[in-house]
PDB file of C-alpha atoms in Angstrom:
ATOM      1  CA  UNK A 982     -11.771  20.142  11.395  1.00 81.00           C
ATOM      2  CA  UNK A 983     -11.270  16.524  12.571  1.00 73.00           C
ATOM      3  CA  UNK A 984     -13.069  13.467  11.803  1.00 74.00           C
ATOM      4  CA  UNK A 985     -13.205  10.736  14.646  1.00 81.00           C
ATOM      5  CA  UNK A 986     -15.358   8.070  15.720  1.00 79.00           C
ATOM      6  CA  UNK A 987     -16.445   6.946  19.130  1.00 81.00           C
ATOM      7  CA  UNK A 988     -16.749   3.258  19.627  1.00 88.00           C
ATOM      8  CA  UNK A 989     -16.471   1.114  23.380  1.00 88.00           C
ATOM      9  CA  UNK A 990     -15.884   3.598  24.676  1.00 90.00           C
ATOM     10  CA  UNK A 991     -12.952   5.175  22.730  1.00 86.00           C
ATOM     11  CA  UNK A 992     -12.679   8.066  20.762  1.00 87.00           C
ATOM     12  CA  UNK A 993     -10.930   7.484  17.505  1.00 81.00           C
ATOM     13  CA  UNK A 994      -9.112   9.656  15.285  1.00 78.00           C
ATOM     14  CA  UNK A 995      -9.849   9.523  11.402  1.00 80.00           C
ATOM     15  CA  UNK A 996      -8.715  12.225   9.733  1.00 76.00           C
ATOM     16  CA  UNK A 997      -8.604  15.958   8.807  1.00 79.00           C
ATOM     17  CA  UNK A 998     -11.777  16.698   6.817  1.00 79.00           C
ATOM     18  CA  UNK A 999      -9.331  18.833   4.392  1.00 82.00           C
ATOM     19  CA  UNK A1000      -7.256  15.982   3.718  1.00 87.00           C
ATOM     20  CA  UNK A1001      -9.797  13.118   3.060  1.00 91.00           C
ATOM     21  CA  UNK A1002      -9.465  12.499  -0.655  1.00 94.00           C
ATOM     22  CA  UNK A1003     -12.822  11.788  -2.635  1.00 94.00           C
ATOM     23  CA  UNK A1004     -11.965   9.123  -5.234  1.00 93.00           C
ATOM     24  CA  UNK A1005     -14.874   7.665  -7.395  1.00 92.00           C
ATOM     25  CA  UNK A1006     -17.318   8.395  -4.847  1.00 93.00           C
ATOM     26  CA  UNK A1007     -15.557   6.897  -2.052  1.00 92.00           C
ATOM     27  CA  UNK A1008     -13.809   8.658   0.934  1.00 93.00           C
ATOM     28  CA  UNK A1009     -10.362   7.899   0.745  1.00 95.00           C
ATOM     29  CA  UNK A1010      -8.395   8.778   4.477  1.00 93.00           C
ATOM     30  CA  UNK A1011      -5.090   9.913   3.651  1.00 94.00           C
ATOM     31  CA  UNK A1012      -3.858   9.009   7.620  1.00 93.00           C
ATOM     32  CA  UNK A1013      -5.003   5.333   6.770  1.00 94.00           C
ATOM     33  CA  UNK A1014      -3.119   5.270   3.800  1.00 96.00           C
ATOM     34  CA  UNK A1015       0.169   6.613   5.123  1.00 96.00           C
ATOM     35  CA  UNK A1016      -0.385   3.756   8.074  1.00 95.00           C
ATOM     36  CA  UNK A1017      -0.601   1.206   5.318  1.00 96.00           C
ATOM     37  CA  UNK A1018       2.215   2.679   3.215  1.00 96.00           C
ATOM     38  CA  UNK A1019       4.632   2.987   6.258  1.00 96.00           C
ATOM     39  CA  UNK A1020       3.298  -0.579   7.495  1.00 96.00           C
ATOM     40  CA  UNK A1021       4.171  -2.357   4.290  1.00 95.00           C
ATOM     41  CA  UNK A1022       7.336  -0.477   3.754  1.00 95.00           C
ATOM     42  CA  UNK A1023       9.816  -0.497   6.321  1.00 94.00           C
ATOM     43  CA  UNK A1024      12.283   1.454   3.775  1.00 95.00           C
ATOM     44  CA  UNK A1025      10.372   4.843   4.043  1.00 96.00           C
ATOM     45  CA  UNK A1026      11.096   7.010   6.672  1.00 95.00           C
ATOM     46  CA  UNK A1027       8.051   9.561   5.672  1.00 95.00           C
ATOM     47  CA  UNK A1028       5.239   9.441   3.544  1.00 96.00           C
ATOM     48  CA  UNK A1029       2.320  11.916   3.006  1.00 96.00           C
ATOM     49  CA  UNK A1030      -0.927  11.036   0.937  1.00 97.00           C
ATOM     50  CA  UNK A1031      -2.532  13.830  -1.134  1.00 96.00           C
ATOM     51  CA  UNK A1032      -5.313  14.018  -3.556  1.00 95.00           C
ATOM     52  CA  UNK A1033      -4.670  15.383  -7.166  1.00 94.00           C
ATOM     53  CA  UNK A1034      -7.446  16.696  -9.428  1.00 93.00           C
ATOM     54  CA  UNK A1035      -8.642  13.485 -11.997  1.00 93.00           C
ATOM     55  CA  UNK A1036     -11.032  13.482 -14.516  1.00 93.00           C
ATOM     56  CA  UNK A1037     -12.206   9.801 -14.060  1.00 93.00           C
ATOM     57  CA  UNK A1038     -12.178   9.534 -10.356  1.00 92.00           C
ATOM     58  CA  UNK A1039     -12.428  13.574  -9.153  1.00 94.00           C
ATOM     59  CA  UNK A1040      -9.582  13.086  -7.189  1.00 95.00           C
ATOM     60  CA  UNK A1041      -6.631  10.402  -7.278  1.00 95.00           C
ATOM     61  CA  UNK A1042      -4.474   9.288  -4.417  1.00 96.00           C
ATOM     62  CA  UNK A1043      -1.054  10.189  -4.836  1.00 95.00           C
ATOM     63  CA  UNK A1044       1.623   9.284  -2.168  1.00 95.00           C
ATOM     64  CA  UNK A1045       5.109  11.598  -1.590  1.00 95.00           C
ATOM     65  CA  UNK A1046       7.551   9.287   0.031  1.00 95.00           C
ATOM     66  CA  UNK A1047      10.715  10.074   1.847  1.00 94.00           C
ATOM     67  CA  UNK A1048      13.136   6.810   1.743  1.00 94.00           C
ATOM     68  CA  UNK A1049      15.109   5.617   4.265  1.00 93.00           C
ATOM     69  CA  UNK A1050      18.947   6.264   3.879  1.00 91.00           C
ATOM     70  CA  UNK A1051      20.621   3.306   1.542  1.00 90.00           C
ATOM     71  CA  UNK A1052      16.788   1.891   1.099  1.00 90.00           C
ATOM     72  CA  UNK A1053      16.417   0.801  -2.676  1.00 87.00           C
ATOM     73  CA  UNK A1054      12.619   1.596  -3.123  1.00 89.00           C
ATOM     74  CA  UNK A1055      10.808   2.363  -6.758  1.00 88.00           C
ATOM     75  CA  UNK A1056       6.952   2.388  -7.032  1.00 88.00           C
ATOM     76  CA  UNK A1057       6.451  -0.831  -8.267  1.00 88.00           C
ATOM     77  CA  UNK A1058       7.397  -1.826  -4.763  1.00 88.00           C
ATOM     78  CA  UNK A1059       5.961   0.948  -2.383  1.00 91.00           C
ATOM     79  CA  UNK A1060       2.536   0.288  -3.671  1.00 88.00           C
ATOM     80  CA  UNK A1061       1.675  -3.527  -4.377  1.00 89.00           C
ATOM     81  CA  UNK A1062       3.000  -4.093  -0.608  1.00 89.00           C
ATOM     82  CA  UNK A1063       0.262  -2.144   0.920  1.00 92.00           C
ATOM     83  CA  UNK A1064      -2.057  -4.140  -0.978  1.00 92.00           C
ATOM     84  CA  UNK A1065      -2.357  -5.976   2.155  1.00 91.00           C
ATOM     85  CA  UNK A1066      -3.319  -3.249   4.470  1.00 94.00           C
ATOM     86  CA  UNK A1067      -5.613  -1.009   2.126  1.00 94.00           C
ATOM     87  CA  UNK A1068      -8.386  -1.531  -0.410  1.00 93.00           C
ATOM     88  CA  UNK A1069      -7.557  -1.344  -4.043  1.00 93.00           C
ATOM     89  CA  UNK A1070      -9.599   2.201  -4.525  1.00 94.00           C
ATOM     90  CA  UNK A1071      -6.815   3.440  -1.631  1.00 95.00           C
ATOM     91  CA  UNK A1072      -3.864   2.616  -3.040  1.00 95.00           C
ATOM     92  CA  UNK A1073      -1.847   5.460  -4.461  1.00 95.00           C
ATOM     93  CA  UNK A1074      -2.319   5.957  -8.295  1.00 93.00           C
ATOM     94  CA  UNK A1075       1.080   7.777  -8.307  1.00 91.00           C
ATOM     95  CA  UNK A1076       4.349   7.633  -6.455  1.00 93.00           C
ATOM     96  CA  UNK A1077       6.530  10.899  -5.999  1.00 93.00           C
ATOM     97  CA  UNK A1078       9.996  10.460  -4.226  1.00 93.00           C
ATOM     98  CA  UNK A1079      11.490  13.436  -2.123  1.00 91.00           C
ATOM     99  CA  UNK A1080      14.638  13.672  -0.106  1.00 88.00           C
ATOM    100  CA  UNK A1081      12.468  15.073   2.434  1.00 88.00           C
ATOM    101  CA  UNK A1082       8.743  16.566   3.072  1.00 92.00           C
ATOM    102  CA  UNK A1083       8.150  20.080   3.573  1.00 92.00           C
ATOM    103  CA  UNK A1084       7.433  21.167   7.520  1.00 93.00           C
ATOM    104  CA  UNK A1085       6.867  24.180   9.475  1.00 93.00           C
ATOM    105  CA  UNK A1086       9.897  24.806  11.515  1.00 95.00           C
ATOM    106  CA  UNK A1087       7.851  23.366  14.438  1.00 95.00           C
ATOM    107  CA  UNK A1088       7.964  19.863  12.650  1.00 92.00           C
ATOM    108  CA  UNK A1089       4.244  19.737  11.068  1.00 90.00           C
ATOM    109  CA  UNK A1090       3.975  18.673   7.749  1.00 91.00           C
ATOM    110  CA  UNK A1091       2.827  20.991   4.844  1.00 92.00           C
ATOM    111  CA  UNK A1092       0.133  19.341   2.623  1.00 92.00           C
ATOM    112  CA  UNK A1093      -1.103  22.373   1.121  1.00 91.00           C
ATOM    113  CA  UNK A1094       2.828  23.086   0.046  1.00 93.00           C
ATOM    114  CA  UNK A1095       3.160  19.337  -1.604  1.00 93.00           C
ATOM    115  CA  UNK A1096      -0.363  19.851  -3.212  1.00 91.00           C
ATOM    116  CA  UNK A1097       1.410  23.045  -4.870  1.00 91.00           C
ATOM    117  CA  UNK A1098       4.503  21.115  -5.708  1.00 91.00           C
ATOM    118  CA  UNK A1099       3.176  18.199  -7.177  1.00 90.00           C
ATOM    119  CA  UNK A1100       0.664  20.266  -9.356  1.00 88.00           C
ATOM    120  CA  UNK A1101       3.402  22.545 -10.192  1.00 87.00           C
ATOM    121  CA  UNK A1102       5.479  19.623 -11.417  1.00 84.00           C
ATOM    122  CA  UNK A1103       8.205  19.896  -8.747  1.00 84.00           C
ATOM    123  CA  UNK A1104       8.425  15.962  -8.517  1.00 77.00           C
ATOM    124  CA  UNK A1105       9.468  13.817 -11.631  1.00 62.00           C
ATOM    125  CA  UNK A1106       6.445  12.338 -13.366  1.00 52.00           C
ATOM    126  CA  UNK A1107       4.691  10.392 -10.526  1.00 51.00           C
ATOM    127  CA  UNK A1108       5.839   6.977 -11.210  1.00 51.00           C
ATOM    128  CA  UNK A1109       2.574   4.628 -11.940  1.00 51.00           C
ATOM    129  CA  UNK A1110       1.950   1.743  -9.761  1.00 54.00           C
ATOM    130  CA  UNK A1111       1.484  -1.932 -10.581  1.00 48.00           C
ATOM    131  CA  UNK A1112      -1.027  -3.273  -8.881  1.00 46.00           C
ATOM    132  CA  UNK A1113      -0.821  -6.954  -9.757  1.00 38.00           C
ATOM    133  CA  UNK A1114       2.525  -7.201  -8.238  1.00 38.00           C
ATOM    134  CA  UNK A1115       2.929  -9.645  -5.205  1.00 36.00           C
ATOM    135  CA  UNK A1116       2.937  -8.417  -1.512  1.00 34.00           C
ATOM    136  CA  UNK A1117       6.306  -8.398  -0.014  1.00 36.00           C
ATOM    137  CA  UNK A1118       7.301  -9.838   3.353  1.00 36.00           C
ATOM    138  CA  UNK A1119       8.870  -7.249   5.734  1.00 37.00           C
ATOM    139  CA  UNK A1120       6.576  -5.660   7.430  1.00 37.00           C
ATOM    140  CA  UNK A1121       7.218  -4.730  10.769  1.00 37.00           C
ATOM    141  CA  UNK A1122       4.975  -6.964  13.012  1.00 40.00           C
ATOM    142  CA  UNK A1123       4.307  -3.670  15.210  1.00 41.00           C
ATOM    143  CA  UNK A1124       2.909  -1.320  12.380  1.00 41.00           C
ATOM    144  CA  UNK A1125       0.676  -4.477  11.269  1.00 42.00           C
ATOM    145  CA  UNK A1126      -0.459  -4.767  14.584  1.00 42.00           C
ATOM    146  CA  UNK A1127      -1.072  -1.044  14.744  1.00 42.00           C
ATOM    147  CA  UNK A1128      -2.799  -1.238  11.329  1.00 43.00           C
ATOM    148  CA  UNK A1129      -5.127  -3.952  12.343  1.00 46.00           C
ATOM    149  CA  UNK A1130      -6.197  -2.035  15.741  1.00 48.00           C
ATOM    150  CA  UNK A1131      -6.757   1.344  13.986  1.00 45.00           C
ATOM    151  CA  UNK A1132      -8.989  -0.881  11.389  1.00 46.00           C
ATOM    152  CA  UNK A1133     -11.059  -2.694  13.960  1.00 44.00           C
ATOM    153  CA  UNK A1134     -12.616   0.731  15.584  1.00 44.00           C
TER     154      UNK A1134
END
């Protein structure tokens, strides 16, 4: 099912129930994290955020990202730039780089397949992220406005 809320005569879609990540007693909405990462990193073509089993947190937020052609991105650049858009507990604990994300023939992202790929070690070990890195300039103003609009609900 879908998670949504109604405010000021508008219905706001939050996420799919099955994609919500429960990390350390907090609900993390994958769509919110995906939007934050994309807004903060113009060099990303695609992002999918998934929960990965974690002994300490229950689930840890992880992102599988596909950089745009020619983009020079590292995990140390991807996650810290998103701090402007996301609370610390929502930031991915690991970043997995992919050429492209798996989709159905109609273009729907296969998060179940991504979870299997991450669990099976298909990607190199996730690059740990550094939360202390400075925020980089360069996020598009349109993406920033979209994030602020979705958060203001």
